[in-house]
Coordinates of C-alpha atoms and ligand atoms in Angstrom, one line a residue:
M1 CA -0.3 0.1 -0.5
K2 CA 1.4 3.7 -0.7
P3 CA 1.8 5.7 2.2
A4 CA -0.4 8.4 2.4
I5 CA 0.2 12.1 2.3
V6 CA -1.0 15.6 2.5
L7 CA -1.0 18.0 -0.3
Y8 CA -1.6 21.0 0.8
K9 CA -0.8 23.6 -2.1
T10 CA -1.5 23.1 -6.0
L11 CA 1.0 21.5 -7.7
P12 CA 1.4 21.1 -11.6
A13 CA 0.0 18.5 -13.6
D14 CA 3.4 16.8 -13.9
L15 CA 4.4 17.1 -10.1
R16 CA 1.0 16.4 -8.7
Q17 CA 1.1 13.2 -11.1
K18 CA 4.2 11.8 -9.2
L19 CA 3.7 12.5 -6.0
D20 CA 0.5 10.2 -6.8
E21 CA 2.7 7.5 -8.4
H22 CA 4.3 7.0 -5.0
F23 CA 1.9 7.9 -2.2
S24 CA -2.1 8.3 -2.1
V25 CA -2.4 11.4 -1.4
T26 CA -5.8 13.4 0.1
A27 CA -5.7 17.0 -1.7
F28 CA -6.3 20.5 -0.3
D29 CA -5.0 23.6 -2.7
E30 CA -4.7 26.2 0.0
L31 CA -5.0 25.7 4.3
S32 CA -8.5 27.8 4.8
H33 CA -11.1 28.3 7.3
Q34 CA -13.5 25.9 4.7
T35 CA -10.8 22.7 4.7
F36 CA -9.5 22.9 8.3
P37 CA -11.9 20.2 9.4
A38 CA -11.1 18.0 6.2
F39 CA -7.4 19.3 6.6
L40 CA -7.6 17.8 9.5
Q41 CA -9.2 14.6 9.5
A42 CA -6.7 13.9 6.8
L43 CA -4.5 14.4 8.9
K44 CA -4.6 11.9 11.3
N45 CA -3.5 9.1 8.5
A46 CA -1.3 10.7 7.2
E47 CA 2.4 9.7 6.6
G48 CA 3.3 12.7 4.9
L49 CA 2.8 16.5 5.0
I50 CA 3.3 19.1 1.6
G51 CA 2.1 22.3 0.7
S52 CA 3.2 25.8 2.2
G53 CA 1.7 28.1 5.0
G54 CA 0.0 27.4 7.9
R55 CA 1.3 27.4 10.9
I56 CA 2.0 23.8 12.1
D57 CA 2.5 23.6 15.2
A58 CA 3.1 21.0 18.5
D59 CA -1.5 21.0 18.5
L60 CA -1.6 20.5 15.1
L61 CA 1.0 17.4 15.0
A62 CA -0.6 15.7 18.1
Q63 CA -3.9 15.3 15.9
A64 CA -1.4 13.5 13.5
P65 CA 0.6 10.6 14.8
K66 CA 1.5 8.6 12.0
L67 CA 3.6 11.7 10.1
R68 CA 7.0 10.8 9.1
A69 CA 7.4 13.7 7.0
A70 CA 6.7 17.3 6.0
S71 CA 8.9 19.6 3.3
T72 CA 7.5 22.5 2.9
I73 CA 7.4 23.8 -0.4
S74 CA 9.5 27.5 0.6
V75 CA 13.4 27.8 1.9
G76 CA 11.5 29.0 4.8
Y77 CA 10.1 27.1 7.7
D78 CA 9.1 30.0 10.7
N79 CA 5.6 28.8 10.4
F80 CA 7.6 24.8 11.8
D81 CA 7.3 23.7 15.7
V82 CA 11.2 21.6 14.6
D83 CA 11.8 21.3 18.0
E84 CA 8.5 19.0 18.2
M85 CA 9.2 17.6 15.2
T86 CA 12.5 16.4 16.3
R87 CA 10.7 14.7 19.8
R88 CA 7.9 13.1 17.3
N89 CA 11.7 11.9 14.6
V90 CA 8.7 14.0 11.9
L91 CA 11.7 15.3 9.2
L92 CA 11.2 19.3 8.2
M93 CA 12.3 18.8 4.2
H94 CA 12.3 22.3 2.8
T95 CA 14.1 24.6 -0.9
P96 CA 17.3 25.8 0.3
T97 CA 19.2 26.3 -2.8
V98 CA 16.5 26.4 -6.1
L99 CA 14.6 30.5 -5.8
T100 CA 18.4 32.1 -4.3
E101 CA 18.5 33.9 -8.0
T102 CA 15.7 34.7 -7.5
V103 CA 15.2 35.8 -4.5
A104 CA 18.4 38.5 -4.9
D105 CA 16.6 39.7 -8.4
T106 CA 14.1 40.5 -6.1
L107 CA 15.6 42.5 -3.5
M108 CA 17.9 44.2 -6.3
G109 CA 14.6 45.5 -8.3
L110 CA 12.8 46.7 -5.0
M111 CA 16.2 49.0 -4.2
L112 CA 15.9 50.1 -7.4
A113 CA 12.3 50.5 -7.9
T114 CA 12.6 52.3 -4.5
A115 CA 15.7 54.4 -4.9
R116 CA 14.2 55.3 -8.6
R117 CA 10.8 55.4 -7.4
I118 CA 9.7 53.3 -10.1
P119 CA 6.2 52.4 -9.0
E120 CA 5.2 56.2 -7.4
L121 CA 6.4 57.7 -10.7
D122 CA 4.1 55.0 -12.8
A123 CA 0.8 55.7 -11.1
W124 CA 2.0 59.7 -11.7
I125 CA 1.8 58.4 -15.6
R126 CA -1.8 56.8 -15.6
D127 CA -2.7 60.5 -12.9
G128 CA -2.2 62.2 -16.0
H129 CA 1.0 64.4 -14.4
W130 CA 3.4 64.1 -17.1
N131 CA 2.5 67.0 -19.0
D132 CA 5.9 69.2 -19.0
S133 CA 10.2 67.5 -18.2
L134 CA 10.3 66.0 -14.8
G135 CA 11.2 68.6 -12.1
A136 CA 13.6 67.7 -8.9
D137 CA 10.9 67.0 -6.8
H138 CA 10.8 63.1 -8.6
Y139 CA 14.3 63.2 -9.0
G140 CA 15.5 59.3 -7.4
T141 CA 18.3 58.4 -6.2
D142 CA 21.6 56.3 -6.8
V143 CA 22.1 53.0 -6.2
H144 CA 24.8 52.1 -8.3
H145 CA 27.8 52.7 -6.1
K146 CA 26.4 53.6 -3.2
T147 CA 26.9 51.4 0.3
V148 CA 24.8 48.4 0.5
G149 CA 24.8 46.5 4.0
I150 CA 23.1 42.8 4.2
L151 CA 21.5 41.4 6.4
G152 CA 22.4 38.1 6.8
M153 CA 25.2 36.6 4.1
G154 CA 23.1 33.2 3.2
R155 CA 22.6 32.1 0.3
I156 CA 20.7 35.2 -0.5
G157 CA 22.7 37.8 1.1
M158 CA 26.0 36.2 -1.5
A159 CA 23.7 36.3 -4.8
L160 CA 22.5 39.7 -4.0
A161 CA 26.5 40.9 -3.1
Q162 CA 27.0 39.5 -6.5
R163 CA 24.9 41.3 -8.2
A164 CA 25.8 44.4 -6.0
H165 CA 29.8 44.4 -6.2
F166 CA 30.1 43.2 -10.0
G167 CA 27.0 44.8 -11.9
F168 CA 26.5 47.8 -9.8
G169 CA 30.2 49.0 -8.4
M170 CA 28.5 48.7 -4.8
K171 CA 29.8 48.8 -1.7
V172 CA 29.4 45.5 0.4
L173 CA 28.4 45.1 3.8
Y174 CA 28.0 43.3 6.2
N175 CA 26.1 41.2 9.7
T176 CA 26.0 38.1 10.5
R177 CA 27.4 36.1 13.5
T178 CA 30.4 35.0 12.1
P179 CA 32.5 35.8 9.7
N180 CA 31.5 34.7 5.5
P181 CA 36.0 34.7 4.4
E182 CA 33.2 33.4 1.1
A183 CA 32.3 36.9 0.6
N184 CA 35.2 39.5 1.8
Q185 CA 37.5 37.3 -1.0
K186 CA 34.7 37.1 -3.2
Y187 CA 32.5 40.2 -3.5
Q188 CA 35.2 42.8 -0.9
A189 CA 32.3 42.2 1.3
Q190 CA 33.2 44.1 4.8
H191 CA 32.3 42.0 8.0
C192 CA 30.5 44.4 10.9
D193 CA 28.7 45.2 13.9
L194 CA 24.8 46.4 13.7
D195 CA 25.5 49.8 14.2
T196 CA 28.3 50.3 11.8
L197 CA 26.3 48.6 9.0
L198 CA 23.4 51.3 9.9
A199 CA 25.7 54.4 10.3
Q200 CA 27.0 53.4 6.5
S201 CA 24.5 52.0 5.0
D202 CA 22.4 54.3 1.7
F203 CA 20.3 50.6 1.6
V204 CA 20.1 47.7 4.3
C205 CA 19.0 44.8 2.8
I206 CA 17.6 42.5 5.2
T207 CA 17.7 38.8 3.9
L208 CA 17.7 37.2 7.0
P209 CA 15.3 34.2 8.5
L210 CA 12.7 34.6 11.3
T211 CA 13.9 33.4 14.5
S212 CA 13.8 34.9 18.2
Q213 CA 17.2 36.8 17.2
T214 CA 15.8 37.9 14.8
H215 CA 12.2 39.4 16.1
H216 CA 12.3 42.9 15.6
M217 CA 16.0 43.0 15.0
I218 CA 15.2 46.3 13.5
G219 CA 13.1 49.2 15.8
R220 CA 13.7 52.6 16.2
A221 CA 16.3 52.5 18.3
Q222 CA 17.9 51.2 14.8
L223 CA 16.1 53.2 12.7
D224 CA 17.5 56.3 14.1
K225 CA 21.2 55.1 13.7
M226 CA 20.2 54.8 10.2
K227 CA 20.9 57.5 7.4
K228 CA 18.8 60.4 6.9
S229 CA 18.9 59.1 3.2
A230 CA 19.4 55.9 3.7
I231 CA 16.1 52.7 1.5
L232 CA 15.8 50.2 4.0
I233 CA 14.7 46.8 2.1
N234 CA 13.2 43.7 3.4
A235 CA 13.1 40.2 1.5
G236 CA 13.4 37.8 4.6
R237 CA 10.6 38.4 6.8
G238 CA 8.2 40.7 7.6
P239 CA 8.9 40.1 11.6
V240 CA 12.7 41.0 11.3
I241 CA 11.0 44.6 11.5
D242 CA 8.6 46.0 14.1
E243 CA 6.6 47.5 11.7
D244 CA 5.2 50.5 13.5
A245 CA 9.2 51.6 14.4
L246 CA 9.2 51.7 10.6
I247 CA 6.1 53.9 10.1
E248 CA 7.0 56.5 12.2
A249 CA 10.2 56.7 10.5
L250 CA 9.3 57.0 7.1
K251 CA 6.9 59.1 8.5
D252 CA 8.8 61.5 10.0
G253 CA 12.1 61.7 7.8
T254 CA 14.2 59.2 10.1
I255 CA 15.1 57.4 6.7
L256 CA 14.1 57.9 3.1
A257 CA 12.0 54.9 1.8
A258 CA 11.8 51.5 2.2
G259 CA 11.1 48.7 -0.7
L260 CA 9.4 46.1 1.0
D261 CA 8.1 42.2 -0.4
V262 CA 7.2 40.8 3.8
F263 CA 5.5 42.5 6.4
E264 CA 4.0 41.6 9.9
R265 CA 1.3 40.2 8.7
E266 CA 0.0 38.8 5.8
P267 CA -1.9 39.4 3.3
L268 CA -1.3 43.4 4.4
P269 CA -4.7 44.7 5.6
H270 CA -6.4 46.7 4.0
D271 CA -6.4 49.5 6.1
S272 CA -2.6 49.2 7.3
D273 CA 0.2 52.8 7.5
L274 CA 2.1 51.2 4.6
M275 CA -0.2 51.6 2.0
K276 CA -0.7 56.0 2.1
L277 CA 3.2 56.1 2.9
K278 CA 4.4 57.4 -1.1
N279 CA 8.2 56.5 0.1
V280 CA 7.0 52.7 0.0
V281 CA 7.2 50.3 -2.5
L282 CA 5.0 47.1 -1.6
A283 CA 5.1 44.2 -3.2
P284 CA 2.8 40.6 -2.1
H285 CA 5.5 38.6 -1.2
I286 CA 7.1 38.2 -4.5
G287 CA 10.8 37.2 -3.5
S288 CA 10.6 33.6 -5.6
A289 CA 7.5 34.0 -7.5
T290 CA 8.4 33.4 -11.0
H291 CA 7.4 30.4 -12.5
E292 CA 10.9 28.8 -12.8
T293 CA 11.4 29.0 -9.2
R294 CA 7.4 28.6 -7.9
Y295 CA 8.4 25.1 -10.2
G296 CA 11.2 23.8 -9.3
M297 CA 10.8 24.5 -5.2
A298 CA 7.8 22.4 -5.9
E299 CA 9.6 19.9 -8.1
C300 CA 12.5 19.8 -5.3
A301 CA 9.5 19.3 -2.1
V302 CA 8.2 16.8 -4.3
D303 CA 11.6 15.0 -4.9
N304 CA 12.1 15.8 -0.9
L305 CA 8.9 14.3 0.2
I306 CA 9.8 10.9 -1.7
A307 CA 13.3 10.7 -0.1
A308 CA 12.5 11.4 3.7
L309 CA 9.7 8.7 2.8
N310 CA 11.8 6.2 1.3
G311 CA 14.6 6.8 3.7
T312 CA 17.1 7.7 1.2
V313 CA 17.7 11.4 2.7
K314 CA 21.0 13.4 1.1
E315 CA 20.0 17.1 1.3
N316 CA 17.5 19.6 1.9
C317 CA 15.9 18.9 5.7
V318 CA 16.3 21.0 8.6
N319 CA 16.7 17.7 11.3
P320 CA 18.9 15.7 9.7
Q321 CA 19.5 14.5 13.3
I322 CA 16.9 12.2 12.9
A323 CA 16.8 11.2 9.3
V324 CA 20.5 8.5 10.6
K325 CA 17.4 6.8 12.9
N326 CA 14.7 6.7 10.2
Ligands
LIG1 C1 7.6 31.2 -0.3 C2 9.4 32.3 0.9 O1 7.6 30.7 -1.6 O2 10.5 30.4 0.3 C3 10.0 30.7 1.1 O3 10.8 31.1 2.6 O4 9.1 33.1 1.4 C4 8.6 31.6 -0.1 O5 9.8 31.8 -1.4 C5 6.6 31.7 0.3 O6 7.2 30.7 1.8 C6 5.1 31.1 -0.1 O7 4.8 29.7 -0.5

């Protein structure tokens, strides 16, 4: 008998077929209030779980007594209780490499769009204001040859540093717990403490995961240390920034602007003050959202689940210590 699994995301047809070849699949398009009772019911027999989003916490895991592996279609796994999974011998698989370049493109895109005010000026044209040559009121600021400060220098930080250094001639500063000699050597990146990075960067770019250490790492005190001309970019996780503090800093001119792909609450509430500010570029969590990369992530997650349930895990495991036991 094929192992039972629960799928909670719509997959491309060929990948769905691949799952069906290996498993008996109960599928949901996504997790919602409507689908949640049936999802819980299906979890009771499930050995595997695959999808993205949702909160997979201890209460939910308690309702999945047969679960052996979960495969998230994402690099981030802050929505999983990893300690509880490890305690229950449930493998957690993720997609750490396939989206790196695409997310770095998103970061670079947000830097350019925010600094050059592209969405704001697009709206300005559409509203019929382009009747004369452009005045200084609508000028942006340069990106090339400025200083970018990267928080986190993992795969995505490295791919951003590569673009910034080689493509835009930028000076690269970064803050991590331990220096990254490869970044220093390849991109002449300089490791520095957070305060130095905040004080010296024209662009502060967040590529960090959400953990108890990174939660609200950028709050009022940190925003006060940034240049008045600085631009803050976040494509990591929303709660790394204290969003209320950021809104105040954008309103009172503490920093110049922000480009945000992630938020404390997603979807962004329609009454968020961020929507009212002209000096913010908003993106609806598009970091990895290209056809090619989303396909690659789904394919990786399907292969990860097959490996996890077959006991052939070689990579992409968040808690590999239990793979050995399997
Ligand atoms: C995901 C992301 O696509 O991989 C991540 O961690 O944030 C995005 O790339 C997101 O989780 C939605 O599926």
